[in-house]
Amino acid sequence: MNLPIVTLSYGQERLWTLDRVDGNSAAYNLLSNIQINGCPDIPSLEKALVAIITRHESLRTVMNESVEGTAVGTLLPPPLAEHFIAVTDLSRLTLRDHTACEIQLDQLIQAEAAKPFNLGQDYSLRAQLILLSQDHSVLLLTMHHQAGDGPSRNVLAQ
């Protein structure tokens, strides 16, 4: 499958070089922790995130090494909306032991923040929804810095 080639920015090339030197690292992950009140409509949320990824090429850009040894960017097709968001249900734990649920939630957030992106194959945005009760959830959006920065992360979270 031939993927469309895209021109990489200087910053993307720099991050690709750092990734090659440092190996897979979560140092350039940008994590948003969004509290959701009420019951989330997961299929609609997935469709909305896929629409954002479809619209913004940087979220679909992967970087690999060319035959000359330089970075080359290619554009992945949009992901399928179905099952784009990883869902973790802690609602039963919340009912039994609120403290244990908070500990588990913190561990999930730390694990997501520490999970590196593979710049050669991964979309630069991933999502995890943590269900705490029927009325409260947490949406974790993790974006790699090659696709955005702090201000763009805030726009995405809004």
Tab-separated table of C-alpha atoms in Angstrom:
chain	number	residue	atom	x	y	z
A	1	MET	CA	0.000	0.000	0.000
A	2	ASN	CA	1.512	3.297	-1.091
A	3	LEU	CA	0.780	6.051	1.378
A	4	PRO	CA	0.835	9.709	0.280
A	5	ILE	CA	4.117	11.479	1.051
A	6	VAL	CA	3.923	14.728	3.043
A	7	THR	CA	6.519	17.404	3.682
A	8	LEU	CA	7.726	17.379	7.273
A	9	SER	CA	8.268	20.590	9.192
A	10	TYR	CA	11.651	21.345	10.724
A	11	GLY	CA	10.159	20.557	14.138
A	12	GLN	CA	8.852	17.178	12.973
A	13	GLU	CA	12.264	16.306	11.519
A	14	ARG	CA	13.895	17.326	14.815
A	15	LEU	CA	11.497	15.152	16.836
A	16	TRP	CA	12.094	12.226	14.450
A	17	THR	CA	15.856	12.620	14.969
A	18	LEU	CA	15.424	12.758	18.752
A	19	ASP	CA	13.234	9.654	18.585
A	20	ARG	CA	15.966	7.850	16.621
A	21	VAL	CA	18.602	8.861	19.178
A	22	ASP	CA	16.581	8.340	22.366
A	23	GLY	CA	14.433	5.415	21.218
A	24	ASN	CA	10.746	5.257	22.002
A	25	SER	CA	10.102	7.834	24.670
A	26	ALA	CA	7.037	9.439	26.185
A	27	ALA	CA	8.922	12.706	26.732
A	28	TYR	CA	6.949	14.440	23.963
A	29	ASN	CA	3.491	13.212	24.954
A	30	LEU	CA	0.879	15.882	25.607
A	31	LEU	CA	-1.842	14.474	27.879
A	32	SER	CA	-5.236	16.052	28.466
A	33	ASN	CA	-7.346	14.748	31.329
A	34	ILE	CA	-10.972	15.738	30.650
A	35	GLN	CA	-13.678	15.213	33.266
A	36	ILE	CA	-17.055	14.263	31.753
A	37	ASN	CA	-20.247	14.622	33.755
A	38	GLY	CA	-23.145	12.492	32.598
A	39	CYS	CA	-23.108	9.361	30.492
A	40	PRO	CA	-20.838	9.763	27.441
A	41	ASP	CA	-22.090	8.749	24.007
A	42	ILE	CA	-19.036	6.674	23.056
A	43	PRO	CA	-19.869	6.125	19.353
A	44	SER	CA	-20.446	9.873	18.840
A	45	LEU	CA	-17.258	10.700	20.727
A	46	GLU	CA	-15.321	8.252	18.554
A	47	LYS	CA	-16.785	9.739	15.375
A	48	ALA	CA	-15.870	13.252	16.539
A	49	LEU	CA	-12.260	12.277	17.277
A	50	VAL	CA	-11.909	10.453	13.958
A	51	ALA	CA	-13.302	13.543	12.191
A	52	ILE	CA	-10.587	15.644	13.866
A	53	ILE	CA	-7.894	13.159	12.848
A	54	THR	CA	-9.265	13.081	9.305
A	55	ARG	CA	-9.210	16.885	9.080
A	56	HIS	CA	-5.732	17.413	10.552
A	57	GLU	CA	-3.002	15.693	8.549
A	58	SER	CA	-0.410	16.102	11.305
A	59	LEU	CA	-2.393	13.627	13.427
A	60	ARG	CA	-2.148	11.072	10.600
A	61	THR	CA	1.494	11.728	9.672
A	62	VAL	CA	4.003	8.984	10.367
A	63	MET	CA	7.739	9.394	9.938
A	64	ASN	CA	10.173	6.784	8.699
A	65	GLU	CA	13.685	6.679	7.314
A	66	SER	CA	14.195	7.146	3.581
A	67	VAL	CA	16.819	5.230	1.601
A	68	GLU	CA	19.028	8.334	1.968
A	69	GLY	CA	18.747	8.108	5.771
A	70	THR	CA	16.558	11.177	6.189
A	71	ALA	CA	13.065	11.478	7.596
A	72	VAL	CA	10.170	11.024	5.225
A	73	GLY	CA	6.578	11.670	6.171
A	74	THR	CA	3.655	9.631	4.964
A	75	LEU	CA	-0.023	10.102	5.574
A	76	LEU	CA	-2.076	7.306	7.122
A	77	PRO	CA	-5.700	6.885	6.061
A	78	PRO	CA	-8.242	7.976	8.672
A	79	PRO	CA	-8.832	5.376	11.391
A	80	LEU	CA	-12.101	3.541	11.780
A	81	ALA	CA	-14.346	5.197	14.351
A	82	GLU	CA	-15.453	1.910	15.868
A	83	HIS	CA	-13.279	1.066	18.871
A	84	PHE	CA	-10.994	4.092	18.413
A	85	ILE	CA	-11.366	4.895	22.099
A	86	ALA	CA	-10.011	2.387	24.607
A	87	VAL	CA	-12.631	2.032	27.357
A	88	THR	CA	-11.854	1.015	30.928
A	89	ASP	CA	-14.773	0.498	33.294
A	90	LEU	CA	-13.998	1.195	36.957
A	91	SER	CA	-17.623	1.770	37.960
A	92	ARG	CA	-17.928	-1.497	39.912
A	93	LEU	CA	-14.735	-0.706	41.796
A	94	THR	CA	-16.021	2.794	42.582
A	95	LEU	CA	-19.099	1.302	44.216
A	96	ARG	CA	-17.012	-1.021	46.416
A	97	ASP	CA	-13.982	1.068	47.277
A	98	HIS	CA	-13.673	4.717	46.245
A	99	THR	CA	-10.037	4.951	47.406
A	100	ALA	CA	-9.017	1.896	45.374
A	101	CYS	CA	-10.767	3.425	42.361
A	102	GLU	CA	-8.826	6.683	42.745
A	103	ILE	CA	-5.572	4.718	42.975
A	104	GLN	CA	-6.477	2.727	39.865
A	105	LEU	CA	-7.428	5.927	38.027
A	106	ASP	CA	-4.089	7.532	38.918
A	107	GLN	CA	-2.259	4.423	37.702
A	108	LEU	CA	-4.147	4.461	34.390
A	109	ILE	CA	-3.355	8.150	33.875
A	110	GLN	CA	0.343	7.596	34.658
A	111	ALA	CA	0.488	4.556	32.358
A	112	GLU	CA	-1.098	6.509	29.505
A	113	ALA	CA	1.273	9.429	29.993
A	114	ALA	CA	4.261	7.043	29.966
A	115	LYS	CA	3.192	5.090	26.862
A	116	PRO	CA	5.368	6.141	23.913
A	117	PHE	CA	4.157	6.643	20.364
A	118	ASN	CA	5.766	4.738	17.512
A	119	LEU	CA	6.368	7.637	15.125
A	120	GLY	CA	6.671	5.236	12.201
A	121	GLN	CA	3.232	3.660	12.544
A	122	ASP	CA	0.956	5.278	15.155
A	123	TYR	CA	-1.600	8.041	14.755
A	124	SER	CA	-0.396	11.001	16.818
A	125	LEU	CA	-3.562	11.031	18.901
A	126	ARG	CA	-5.023	8.321	21.067
A	127	ALA	CA	-7.939	8.290	23.459
A	128	GLN	CA	-8.890	6.364	26.561
A	129	LEU	CA	-12.213	6.702	28.352
A	130	ILE	CA	-12.347	5.676	32.002
A	131	LEU	CA	-15.856	5.076	33.291
A	132	LEU	CA	-16.113	5.848	37.001
A	133	SER	CA	-19.908	5.828	37.386
A	134	GLN	CA	-23.028	6.388	35.295
A	135	ASP	CA	-22.575	10.110	35.854
A	136	HIS	CA	-18.799	10.578	35.755
A	137	SER	CA	-16.018	9.592	33.364
A	138	VAL	CA	-12.525	10.730	32.495
A	139	LEU	CA	-11.376	11.081	28.891
A	140	LEU	CA	-7.630	10.910	28.380
A	141	LEU	CA	-6.424	12.402	25.110
A	142	THR	CA	-2.745	11.899	24.393
A	143	MET	CA	-1.147	13.704	21.463
A	144	HIS	CA	2.473	13.505	20.339
A	145	HIS	CA	4.263	16.844	20.130
A	146	GLN	CA	5.084	16.198	16.449
A	147	ALA	CA	1.396	16.858	15.717
A	148	GLY	CA	0.757	19.760	18.046
A	149	ASP	CA	1.754	21.812	21.048
A	150	GLY	CA	0.259	23.015	24.320
A	151	PRO	CA	-2.162	25.534	22.756
A	152	SER	CA	-3.384	23.018	20.152
A	153	ARG	CA	-3.838	20.440	22.914
A	154	ASN	CA	-6.073	22.918	24.736
A	155	VAL	CA	-8.140	23.550	21.583
A	156	LEU	CA	-8.530	19.792	21.118
A	157	ALA	CA	-9.634	19.322	24.721
A	158	GLN	CA	-12.268	22.049	24.347
